[in-house]
Coordinates of C-alpha atoms and ligand atoms in Angstrom, one line a residue:
X1 CA 39.6 4.7 4.8
X2 CA 38.1 6.9 2.3
X3 CA 36.5 4.7 -0.8
X4 CA 34.4 7.5 -2.4
X5 CA 33.4 11.0 -1.8
X6 CA 29.8 12.4 -3.1
X7 CA 27.9 15.6 -2.5
X8 CA 25.0 13.9 -0.9
X9 CA 24.7 10.5 0.4
X10 CA 21.3 9.1 0.9
X11 CA 21.1 6.1 3.6
X12 CA 18.2 4.1 2.9
X13 CA 16.6 3.2 -0.3
X14 CA 13.1 2.9 0.6
X15 CA 10.3 5.2 -0.3
X16 CA 11.6 8.2 0.7
X17 CA 15.1 7.7 -0.2
X18 CA 14.4 6.6 -3.8
X19 CA 12.6 10.4 -4.0
X20 CA 15.6 12.1 -2.4
X21 CA 18.3 10.2 -4.6
X22 CA 16.2 10.7 -7.9
X23 CA 15.4 14.4 -7.1
X24 CA 18.6 15.4 -6.1
X25 CA 20.2 13.6 -9.0
X26 CA 17.9 15.7 -11.3
X27 CA 20.8 18.5 -10.7
X28 CA 23.7 17.2 -12.6
X29 CA 26.0 19.1 -10.3
X30 CA 25.5 16.9 -7.5
X31 CA 27.0 13.7 -7.3
X32 CA 24.9 11.5 -5.3
X33 CA 25.2 8.0 -3.7
X34 CA 22.2 5.7 -2.4
X35 CA 22.8 3.0 -0.1
X36 CA 20.3 -0.1 0.7
X37 CA 20.8 -2.9 2.8
X38 CA 18.6 -5.0 0.5
X39 CA 19.1 -6.2 -2.9
X40 CA 18.4 -4.1 -6.2
X41 CA 16.5 -6.1 -8.5
X42 CA 17.2 -3.7 -11.2
X43 CA 14.9 -2.0 -13.7
X44 CA 11.5 -3.4 -14.2
X45 CA 12.2 -3.9 -17.8
X46 CA 14.9 -6.1 -16.8
X47 CA 12.6 -8.7 -15.7
X48 CA 14.5 -9.7 -12.3
X49 CA 11.6 -8.5 -9.5
X50 CA 10.5 -11.2 -8.0
X51 CA 6.7 -12.3 -8.6
X52 CA 5.4 -11.4 -5.0
X53 CA 7.0 -8.2 -5.1
X54 CA 5.2 -7.2 -8.4
X55 CA 1.7 -8.7 -7.3
X56 CA -0.3 -5.6 -6.1
X57 CA -3.3 -7.5 -4.9
X58 CA -1.5 -9.1 -1.7
X59 CA 0.7 -7.5 0.5
X60 CA 4.1 -9.6 -0.3
X61 CA 5.4 -9.8 3.6
X62 CA 6.7 -13.3 3.0
X63 CA 9.9 -12.5 1.9
X64 CA 12.6 -9.4 2.0
X65 CA 11.6 -8.8 5.5
X66 CA 14.3 -7.4 7.9
X67 CA 13.0 -9.8 10.8
X68 CA 12.1 -7.3 13.4
X69 CA 11.1 -9.0 16.6
X70 CA 7.5 -8.6 17.3
X71 CA 5.9 -10.1 14.5
X72 CA 3.5 -9.1 12.1
X73 CA 3.1 -5.5 13.3
X74 CA 7.1 -4.9 12.8
X75 CA 7.2 -6.3 9.1
X76 CA 9.8 -3.9 7.2
X77 CA 11.1 -4.5 3.4
X78 CA 14.8 -4.8 3.1
X79 CA 15.1 -4.3 -0.8
X80 CA 15.7 -1.1 -3.1
X81 CA 12.1 0.5 -3.1
X82 CA 11.7 -0.4 0.9
X83 CA 8.2 -0.9 1.8
X84 CA 6.6 0.7 -1.3
X85 CA 8.0 -2.9 -3.0
X86 CA 5.6 -4.8 -0.9
X87 CA 2.8 -2.8 0.7
X88 CA -1.0 -2.6 0.0
X89 CA -0.6 0.5 -2.6
X90 CA -3.5 1.9 -1.0
X91 CA -3.0 5.9 -1.8
X92 CA -4.9 8.3 0.1
X93 CA -4.6 11.3 1.8
X94 CA -4.8 12.3 5.3
X95 CA -7.5 15.3 6.0
X96 CA -6.0 18.9 5.6
X97 CA -6.2 19.6 9.3
X98 CA -3.6 16.3 9.9
X99 CA -0.9 18.3 7.7
X100 CA -1.8 21.7 9.1
X101 CA -0.8 20.1 12.6
X102 CA 2.3 19.0 11.3
X103 CA 2.9 23.0 10.4
X104 CA 2.6 23.5 14.2
X105 CA 5.6 21.2 14.8
X106 CA 7.8 22.0 11.8
X107 CA 6.7 25.4 10.5
X108 CA 4.4 26.8 7.8
X109 CA 5.7 24.9 4.9
X110 CA 4.1 21.7 6.1
X111 CA 0.6 22.9 6.3
X112 CA -1.7 21.7 3.3
X113 CA -1.9 24.5 1.3
X114 CA 2.1 24.0 0.8
X115 CA 2.1 20.2 0.9
X116 CA -0.7 19.6 -1.3
X117 CA 1.8 20.2 -4.3
X118 CA 4.2 17.9 -3.0
X119 CA 1.4 15.1 -2.6
X120 CA 0.2 15.8 -6.2
X121 CA 3.6 15.5 -7.7
X122 CA 4.2 12.2 -5.7
X123 CA 0.6 10.9 -7.0
X124 CA 1.4 11.6 -10.4
X125 CA 5.2 10.0 -10.2
X126 CA 3.8 6.8 -8.4
X127 CA 1.1 6.8 -11.5
X128 CA -1.7 6.3 -9.0
X129 CA -5.2 6.1 -10.5
X130 CA -8.4 5.4 -9.4
X131 CA -9.9 1.6 -8.5
X132 CA -13.0 0.2 -10.1
X133 CA -15.6 -1.9 -8.1
X134 CA -15.6 -4.6 -10.9
X135 CA -11.8 -5.0 -10.5
X136 CA -11.9 -5.6 -6.6
X137 CA -10.5 -8.9 -5.2
X138 CA -14.1 -10.5 -3.9
X139 CA -13.4 -9.8 -0.4
X140 CA -13.0 -6.3 -0.7
X141 CA -16.0 -6.1 -3.1
X142 CA -17.9 -7.8 -0.2
X143 CA -17.0 -4.9 1.9
X144 CA -18.2 -2.4 -0.8
X145 CA -21.5 -4.1 -1.1
X146 CA -22.1 -4.5 2.7
X147 CA -21.5 -0.6 3.1
X148 CA -23.7 0.1 0.2
X149 CA -26.5 -1.7 2.2
X150 CA -26.0 -0.2 5.4
X151 CA -26.8 3.1 3.6
X152 CA -23.1 4.8 3.5
X153 CA -22.8 6.9 0.3
X154 CA -20.2 5.7 -2.2
X155 CA -17.8 8.6 -2.6
X156 CA -16.3 9.2 -5.7
X157 CA -13.2 11.3 -4.6
X158 CA -12.8 10.9 -0.8
X159 CA -10.4 14.0 -0.7
X160 CA -13.2 16.4 -2.1
X161 CA -16.0 14.8 -0.6
X162 CA -15.4 14.2 3.2
X163 CA -18.8 12.7 4.0
X164 CA -18.5 10.3 7.2
X165 CA -19.5 7.6 7.3
X166 CA -18.9 6.7 3.6
X167 CA -17.1 4.1 1.3
X168 CA -15.1 4.7 -1.2
X169 CA -12.7 3.1 -4.0
X170 CA -9.4 4.1 -2.8
X171 CA -6.9 5.3 -5.5
X172 CA -3.8 2.7 -6.0
X173 CA -0.2 3.1 -7.1
X174 CA -0.7 -0.1 -9.5
X175 CA -0.1 -0.4 -13.1
X176 CA -2.6 -3.1 -14.0
X177 CA -1.9 -5.4 -11.1
X178 CA 1.8 -4.6 -11.0
X179 CA 2.8 -2.6 -7.4
X180 CA 4.3 0.6 -8.8
X181 CA 7.1 0.8 -6.3
X182 CA 9.2 4.1 -5.6
X183 CA 12.3 2.4 -7.3
X184 CA 10.1 1.9 -10.6
X185 CA 8.6 5.6 -10.4
X186 CA 11.5 7.2 -9.3
X187 CA 14.8 5.6 -9.8
X188 CA 14.0 3.8 -13.2
X189 CA 14.2 7.2 -14.9
X190 CA 17.3 8.3 -13.2
X191 CA 19.4 5.0 -13.3
X192 CA 21.2 6.2 -16.4
X193 CA 22.4 9.4 -14.8
X194 CA 26.2 9.5 -14.2
X195 CA 26.0 11.6 -11.2
X196 CA 23.8 8.6 -9.6
X197 CA 25.5 5.7 -7.7
X198 CA 23.1 2.7 -6.2
X199 CA 25.0 1.0 -3.6
X200 CA 22.9 -2.4 -2.5
X201 CA 23.3 -5.2 0.0
X202 CA 25.4 -2.6 2.0
X203 CA 24.4 -1.9 5.6
X204 CA 24.7 1.6 7.0
X205 CA 26.9 0.9 10.6
X206 CA 26.5 4.5 11.5
X207 CA 27.1 8.1 10.6
X208 CA 30.6 9.6 10.6
X209 CA 30.4 12.7 12.5
X210 CA 33.6 15.2 12.9
X211 CA 33.5 18.2 15.4
X212 CA 29.8 18.3 15.2
X213 CA 29.2 17.9 11.4
X214 CA 28.4 14.7 9.5
X215 CA 31.2 13.8 6.9
X216 CA 30.1 10.4 5.5
X217 CA 29.0 6.9 6.6
X218 CA 30.4 3.8 7.4
X219 CA 29.1 0.8 5.9
X220 CA 29.2 -2.9 5.4
X221 CA 29.2 -3.9 2.1
X222 CA 30.0 -7.6 0.5
X223 CA 33.4 -7.1 0.5
X224 CA 33.6 -6.0 4.2
X225 CA 33.7 -2.2 6.0
X226 CA 33.8 0.8 3.7
X227 CA 33.4 4.5 4.3
X228 CA 31.7 6.7 2.1
X229 CA 32.4 10.7 2.4
X230 CA 29.7 13.3 1.6
X231 CA 29.0 16.9 2.3
X232 CA 25.4 16.2 3.3
X233 CA 24.0 12.8 4.6
X234 CA 20.2 12.4 4.2
X235 CA 19.1 9.5 6.4
X236 CA 16.1 7.6 5.3
X237 CA 16.3 4.2 6.9
X238 CA 12.6 4.3 8.1
X239 CA 10.8 4.5 11.2
X240 CA 12.8 1.7 12.8
X241 CA 16.2 1.9 11.0
X242 CA 16.5 5.5 11.2
X243 CA 16.6 6.0 15.1
X244 CA 18.9 3.1 15.5
X245 CA 21.4 4.7 13.1
X246 CA 21.5 7.7 14.8
X247 CA 22.1 6.1 18.3
X248 CA 24.9 4.0 16.8
X249 CA 26.4 7.5 15.6
X250 CA 26.1 9.1 19.2
X251 CA 23.0 11.1 18.7
X252 CA 20.1 9.7 21.2
X253 CA 19.3 9.8 24.5
X254 CA 22.5 10.0 26.7
X255 CA 21.4 7.1 29.2
X256 CA 21.1 4.9 26.1
X257 CA 24.2 5.9 24.5
X258 CA 26.2 5.4 27.9
X259 CA 24.7 2.2 28.5
X260 CA 26.0 0.9 25.1
X261 CA 29.2 2.3 25.5
X262 CA 28.8 4.9 22.4
X263 CA 30.4 8.0 22.5
X264 CA 27.7 10.8 23.1
X265 CA 28.2 13.4 20.1
X266 CA 24.7 14.8 21.3
X267 CA 22.1 14.0 24.0
X268 CA 18.7 13.9 22.2
X269 CA 16.3 12.4 24.1
X270 CA 13.5 12.0 21.6
X271 CA 15.3 9.6 19.1
X272 CA 13.6 6.7 19.3
X273 CA 10.7 7.9 21.4
X274 CA 7.0 8.4 20.6
X275 CA 6.5 5.7 18.1
X276 CA 2.8 5.9 16.5
X277 CA 1.1 3.3 14.1
X278 CA -2.4 2.7 13.5
X279 CA -3.6 -0.1 15.3
X280 CA -6.4 -2.8 14.0
X281 CA -8.1 -5.9 15.0
X282 CA -9.5 -8.1 12.2
X283 CA -13.0 -9.4 12.3
X284 CA -12.4 -12.7 10.7
X285 CA -15.0 -14.8 8.9
X286 CA -14.9 -18.2 7.5
X287 CA -15.4 -18.1 3.4
X288 CA -18.3 -20.1 2.3
X289 CA -18.4 -21.7 -1.2
X290 CA -19.5 -18.9 -3.2
X291 CA -16.5 -17.0 -1.8
X292 CA -13.9 -19.5 -2.8
X293 CA -15.3 -20.0 -6.1
X294 CA -15.1 -16.0 -6.6
X295 CA -11.6 -15.9 -5.4
X296 CA -10.6 -18.8 -7.5
X297 CA -12.0 -17.1 -10.4
X298 CA -10.2 -13.9 -9.4
X299 CA -6.8 -15.3 -9.1
X300 CA -7.1 -17.2 -12.5
X301 CA -7.5 -14.0 -14.5
X302 CA -5.6 -10.8 -15.3
X303 CA -6.4 -8.3 -13.0
X304 CA -6.5 -4.4 -12.5
X305 CA -5.8 -4.2 -8.7
X306 CA -8.2 -2.1 -6.8
X307 CA -9.1 -1.3 -3.1
X308 CA -12.1 -0.2 -1.0
X309 CA -12.4 1.4 2.3
X310 CA -15.1 2.6 4.7
X311 CA -14.5 5.2 6.9
X312 CA -16.5 6.1 10.1
X313 CA -16.3 8.4 13.0
X314 CA -16.4 6.6 16.4
X315 CA -17.8 8.5 19.7
X316 CA -14.4 10.5 20.4
X317 CA -13.6 11.7 17.1
X318 CA -13.1 15.5 15.9
X319 CA -16.2 17.1 14.4
X320 CA -16.2 16.9 10.7
X321 CA -13.7 14.1 10.3
X322 CA -13.1 10.4 10.6
X323 CA -10.7 8.5 13.0
X324 CA -11.7 5.0 11.7
X325 CA -10.9 3.1 8.5
X326 CA -12.2 -0.3 7.7
X327 CA -10.7 -2.3 4.8
X328 CA -11.7 -5.8 3.6
X329 CA -9.1 -8.4 2.8
X330 CA -8.3 -12.1 2.1
X331 CA -6.1 -14.3 3.9
X332 CA -4.6 -16.1 0.7
X333 CA -3.4 -19.9 0.6
X334 CA -0.4 -20.0 -1.2
X335 CA 1.8 -22.7 -3.1
X336 CA 5.3 -23.2 -2.2
X337 CA 6.1 -20.5 -4.8
X338 CA 4.2 -18.3 -2.7
X339 CA 1.3 -17.7 -5.4
X340 CA -1.7 -17.5 -4.1
X341 CA -4.4 -20.5 -4.6
X342 CA -7.3 -19.7 -2.5
X343 CA -8.3 -17.8 0.6
X344 CA -8.4 -19.1 4.3
X345 CA -10.4 -16.4 5.7
X346 CA -12.3 -13.1 5.0
X347 CA -11.4 -10.2 7.2
X348 CA -12.5 -6.9 7.9
X349 CA -9.9 -4.8 9.3
X350 CA -11.0 -2.2 11.9
X351 CA -8.4 0.4 12.0
X352 CA -7.5 3.6 14.4
X353 CA -6.7 6.5 12.3
X354 CA -5.8 9.0 15.3
X355 CA -4.4 6.7 17.9
X356 CA -2.7 8.3 21.3
X357 CA -0.9 5.2 22.4
X358 CA 2.9 5.2 21.7
X359 CA 5.8 3.1 21.7
X360 CA 9.7 3.2 21.1
X361 CA 12.4 1.7 19.2
X362 CA 15.0 0.6 21.7
X363 CA 18.5 0.0 20.4
X364 CA 20.3 -2.6 22.5
X365 CA 23.5 -3.0 21.0
X366 CA 26.3 -0.8 19.4
X367 CA 26.6 -3.7 16.6
X368 CA 24.9 -2.6 13.6
X369 CA 23.9 -6.3 12.7
X370 CA 21.5 -6.6 16.1
X371 CA 18.2 -5.1 15.2
X372 CA 16.7 -2.8 17.9
X373 CA 13.4 -4.0 19.6
X374 CA 10.4 -2.3 18.4
X375 CA 7.7 -2.0 21.1
X376 CA 4.4 -0.6 19.8
X377 CA 2.1 0.0 23.0
X378 CA -1.0 -0.4 20.9
X379 CA -3.9 0.5 23.1
X380 CA -2.1 1.4 26.1
X381 CA -3.0 4.9 26.6
X382 CA -3.6 5.7 30.3
X383 CA -7.2 6.8 29.6
X384 CA -8.2 3.8 28.1
X385 CA -9.3 6.0 25.0
X386 CA -7.6 3.8 22.4
X387 CA -9.3 0.5 23.7
X388 CA -12.6 2.3 23.6
X389 CA -12.5 3.6 20.1
X390 CA -11.0 0.1 19.0
X391 CA -14.1 -1.8 20.5
X392 CA -16.3 0.8 18.8
X393 CA -14.6 0.1 15.5
X394 CA -15.0 -3.6 15.9
X395 CA -18.8 -3.5 16.7
X396 CA -18.9 -1.2 13.2
X397 CA -16.9 -4.0 11.3
X398 CA -19.8 -6.1 12.9
X399 CA -22.5 -4.3 11.4
X400 CA -20.9 -4.5 7.9
X401 CA -20.5 -8.5 8.5
X402 CA -24.1 -8.4 9.4
X403 CA -25.4 -7.4 6.0
X404 CA -26.9 -9.8 3.4
X405 CA -24.0 -8.9 1.0
X406 CA -21.4 -10.0 3.4
X407 CA -23.5 -12.8 4.9
X408 CA -23.9 -14.2 1.1
X409 CA -20.2 -15.0 0.9
X410 CA -19.1 -15.8 4.4
X411 CA -19.8 -18.2 7.3
X412 CA -19.1 -18.2 11.2
X413 CA -17.1 -15.3 12.6
X414 CA -13.9 -16.9 13.5
X415 CA -12.4 -14.1 15.3
X416 CA -12.7 -12.2 17.9
X417 CA -15.8 -14.8 18.1
X418 CA -19.6 -14.3 18.8
X419 CA -20.9 -14.8 22.1
X420 CA -17.9 -13.4 24.3
X421 CA -18.9 -10.8 27.0
X422 CA -18.0 -7.5 27.3
X423 CA -15.0 -8.4 29.4
X424 CA -14.1 -11.3 27.3
X425 CA -14.3 -9.0 24.5
X426 CA -11.9 -6.3 25.6
X427 CA -9.5 -9.1 26.4
X428 CA -9.7 -10.6 23.2
X429 CA -9.5 -7.2 21.4
X430 CA -6.3 -6.1 23.4
X431 CA -4.8 -9.5 22.3
X432 CA -5.5 -9.4 18.8
X433 CA -4.5 -6.1 18.4
X434 CA -1.7 -5.4 15.1
X435 CA -0.2 -2.3 13.5
X436 CA -1.2 -1.5 10.2
X437 CA 2.9 -1.0 9.4
X438 CA 2.4 2.8 9.3
X439 CA 5.0 3.5 12.0
X440 CA 6.0 7.4 12.2
X441 CA 7.5 9.8 14.8
X442 CA 10.6 8.3 16.3
X443 CA 12.9 10.9 15.1
X444 CA 10.0 13.5 15.1
X445 CA 10.3 16.9 13.6
X446 CA 10.0 20.0 15.9
X447 CA 10.5 23.6 17.3
X448 CA 13.6 24.0 18.6
X449 CA 12.4 24.4 22.1
X450 CA 10.4 20.9 22.1
X451 CA 13.0 18.7 23.8
X452 CA 11.7 15.4 22.4
X453 CA 12.3 16.9 18.7
X454 CA 14.8 15.5 16.7
X455 CA 14.7 17.5 13.4
X456 CA 13.8 20.9 12.2
X457 CA 11.1 21.7 9.9
X458 CA 13.8 21.1 7.1
X459 CA 14.7 17.5 8.5
X460 CA 18.1 19.1 9.9
X461 CA 19.1 17.3 13.1
X462 CA 19.7 19.4 16.0
X463 CA 22.9 19.1 17.5
X464 CA 24.6 17.8 14.0
X465 CA 25.3 19.8 11.0
X466 CA 24.9 18.5 7.6
X467 CA 22.8 15.6 8.5
X468 CA 19.2 15.3 7.6
X469 CA 16.4 12.8 8.4
X470 CA 13.8 12.6 5.6
X471 CA 11.7 9.6 5.9
X472 CA 8.2 8.7 8.1
X473 CA 10.3 8.9 11.2
X474 CA 10.1 12.6 11.4
X475 CA 6.4 12.9 10.8
X476 CA 5.1 14.7 14.0
X477 CA 1.5 13.7 13.8
X478 CA -0.7 10.9 12.3
X479 CA -2.6 11.2 9.3
X480 CA -5.8 9.6 9.3
X481 CA -4.9 7.8 6.0
X482 CA -2.5 5.0 5.2
X483 CA 0.4 7.0 5.0
X484 CA 2.7 6.0 2.0
X485 CA 1.7 9.1 0.0
X486 CA 2.3 11.6 2.8
X487 CA 5.6 9.8 3.1
X488 CA 6.5 10.4 -0.5
X489 CA 5.1 14.1 -0.4
X490 CA 7.5 14.5 2.7
X491 CA 10.5 13.5 0.8
X492 CA 9.5 15.5 -2.3
X493 CA 9.3 18.5 0.0
X494 CA 12.7 18.1 1.7
X495 CA 14.2 17.2 -1.6
X496 CA 12.8 20.6 -3.4
X497 CA 13.9 22.6 -0.1
X498 CA 17.6 21.0 -0.4
X499 CA 18.0 21.5 -4.5
X500 CA 16.7 25.1 -3.8
X501 CA 18.8 26.0 -1.0
X502 CA 21.9 27.3 -3.2
X503 CA 24.6 27.2 -0.4
X504 CA 24.1 23.3 -0.1
X505 CA 25.5 20.7 -0.6
X506 CA 28.5 20.8 -3.3
X507 CA 30.0 23.6 -1.7
X508 CA 29.9 22.0 1.5
X509 CA 31.5 18.7 0.0
X510 CA 34.2 20.5 -1.7
X511 CA 35.4 21.9 1.6
X512 CA 35.3 18.7 3.2
X513 CA 36.9 17.0 0.7
X514 CA 39.7 19.6 0.5
Ligands
FAD1 C1 2.9 -4.7 4.6 C2 3.0 -3.2 4.4 C3 1.8 -2.8 3.7 C4 1.5 -1.3 3.5 N1 0.6 -1.1 2.8 C5 0.3 0.3 2.6 C6 -0.6 1.0 1.6 O1 -1.3 0.1 1.2 N2 -0.7 2.3 1.5 C7 0.0 3.0 2.4 O2 0.1 4.2 2.3 N3 1.2 2.9 3.1 C8 1.4 1.2 3.3 N4 2.2 1.0 4.0 C9 3.1 2.1 4.5 C10 4.2 2.5 3.9 O3 4.5 1.6 2.6 C11 5.4 2.9 4.5 O4 5.0 3.9 5.3 C12 6.5 3.7 3.7 O5 6.9 3.0 2.8 C13 7.9 4.2 4.6 O6 8.8 5.2 3.8 P1 10.1 5.2 4.5 O7 10.9 5.5 3.3 O8 9.8 5.9 5.6 O9 10.6 3.6 4.8 P2 11.0 2.3 4.1 O10 10.2 2.2 2.9 O11 10.9 1.0 5.0 O12 12.4 2.5 3.4 C14 13.9 2.3 4.9 C15 14.6 1.7 3.6 O13 16.0 1.9 4.5 C16 16.7 0.7 4.5 N5 17.6 0.6 5.6 C17 17.2 0.5 7.0 N6 18.1 0.3 7.8 C18 19.1 0.4 7.1 C19 20.7 0.2 7.1 N7 21.0 0.3 8.7 N8 21.4 0.2 6.4 C20 20.9 0.4 5.0 N9 19.7 0.4 4.7 C21 18.9 0.4 5.6 C22 15.6 -0.4 4.3 O14 15.8 -1.6 3.8 C23 14.6 0.2 3.5 O15 14.8 0.1 2.1 C24 2.6 -0.4 4.1 C25 3.7 -0.8 4.9 C26 4.0 -2.2 4.8 C27 5.2 -2.8 5.6

């Protein structure tokens, strides 16, 4: 049953999906639909957004979660805005060399010299601003003071001044303390357009492929199954959702498709393979009375969210760069409504920025309501390089925790725990490792001769026409930074390439509908 036809359907209304839907619908001649499994809480001005999704001071992971197995590392937001609606709002860029590495896979358009304009456009649209030391939540301020005490330079602009080690006030996409998610930034100005239709609370079951061409999607909405037709399908369901949708549509490793009795449209062994995330281990301390009082005072006043980070180079890092970021954070106690009321622990998260260990997204059923299994594989590389760097990172965090500034606010180390021997520490670190919620590469872009590439440098899938993937899943190499602005820039670039391509997508849609 064909319910509706559009020029473009964007599947997944997260960070990237909001960018794509907004930019493509700027051209009134494109009829654009944006499909999202989670709810649409409307424009910010309507006042319907839940408080936890608005408060940029703390990640909002207690609600709107997809519920992937694998615990904390697999958290994903199911809501219009996607993970931008519950994330930490840290907005930092990778090193230019990271994006130049994307160009090796996807072509020169991804090199920093070209991508930069898209990053800057994304930063302006997300209303990214500087953090101020005086606004930092006390556990974050403690990290800043500790780094300064160790003699690390306090760098004003971490993108220009690449001194390492260094501490810097990270820029944030928060207006006051409101998390400025991609729905506010991109969709609110676009909601009035007659050529944009937002379809919330609707699960993408699969992409409909006819003779090697994507022609629409099969959806499960509040009223049952429906089909949407489109001249171009843009998949933006994220690093876990996008490979799952592709496999359900017959595009994936042939062995998996056969096992699940899904008709093989195109054998693509790289779908779901090679997952990367930034692993981290927390150094946790009990807060003392002074920190508890400072937190209570912070929670009791209006704030202007800010973030501070330390960057350092481990012994295996490439020259002139960094491969570890250390963040400070507080583990909040909450009242029954989810409002933070105090803190349980102060943490220093020691995060690897250039991990080698990979995992995968394993689709276990053709049923779209069954979630795939996410296997992270943290610290599992055969050479043991990630584990060695992770141990170094924990020691660096301990140096910070050993300062007078940090010690003035904390009591004993809760985890991994003092007094562990080297072997016990390795075991404790291996057991405690988690992901920073930055999964990439499960539908990676690459050259046509790369057997594990899923899309080309324009995001077009190999093997199926009129199907573009445009989200974190296509990123081929890990930026040494929290990845949100990189994802936004990626979506900005793909959108501008699509709009600039005169042959797509309206002509194709007319043809398909005829
Ligand atoms: C808790 C948390 C904190 C983070 N903090 C930061 C930070 O401080 N700074 C930073 O730079 N990055 C941060 N990140 C990472 C960043 O937010 C993500 O990398 C980015 O949002 C990913 O964008 P995306 O569009 O690829 O995926 P998503 O934003 O996840 O979007 C995918 C969308 O598709 C929808 N979807 C999936 N499957 C289907 C389906 N079958 N049918 C319909 N819809 C579907 C989802 O509901 C979702 O809305 C954080 C992430 C998390 C989870």
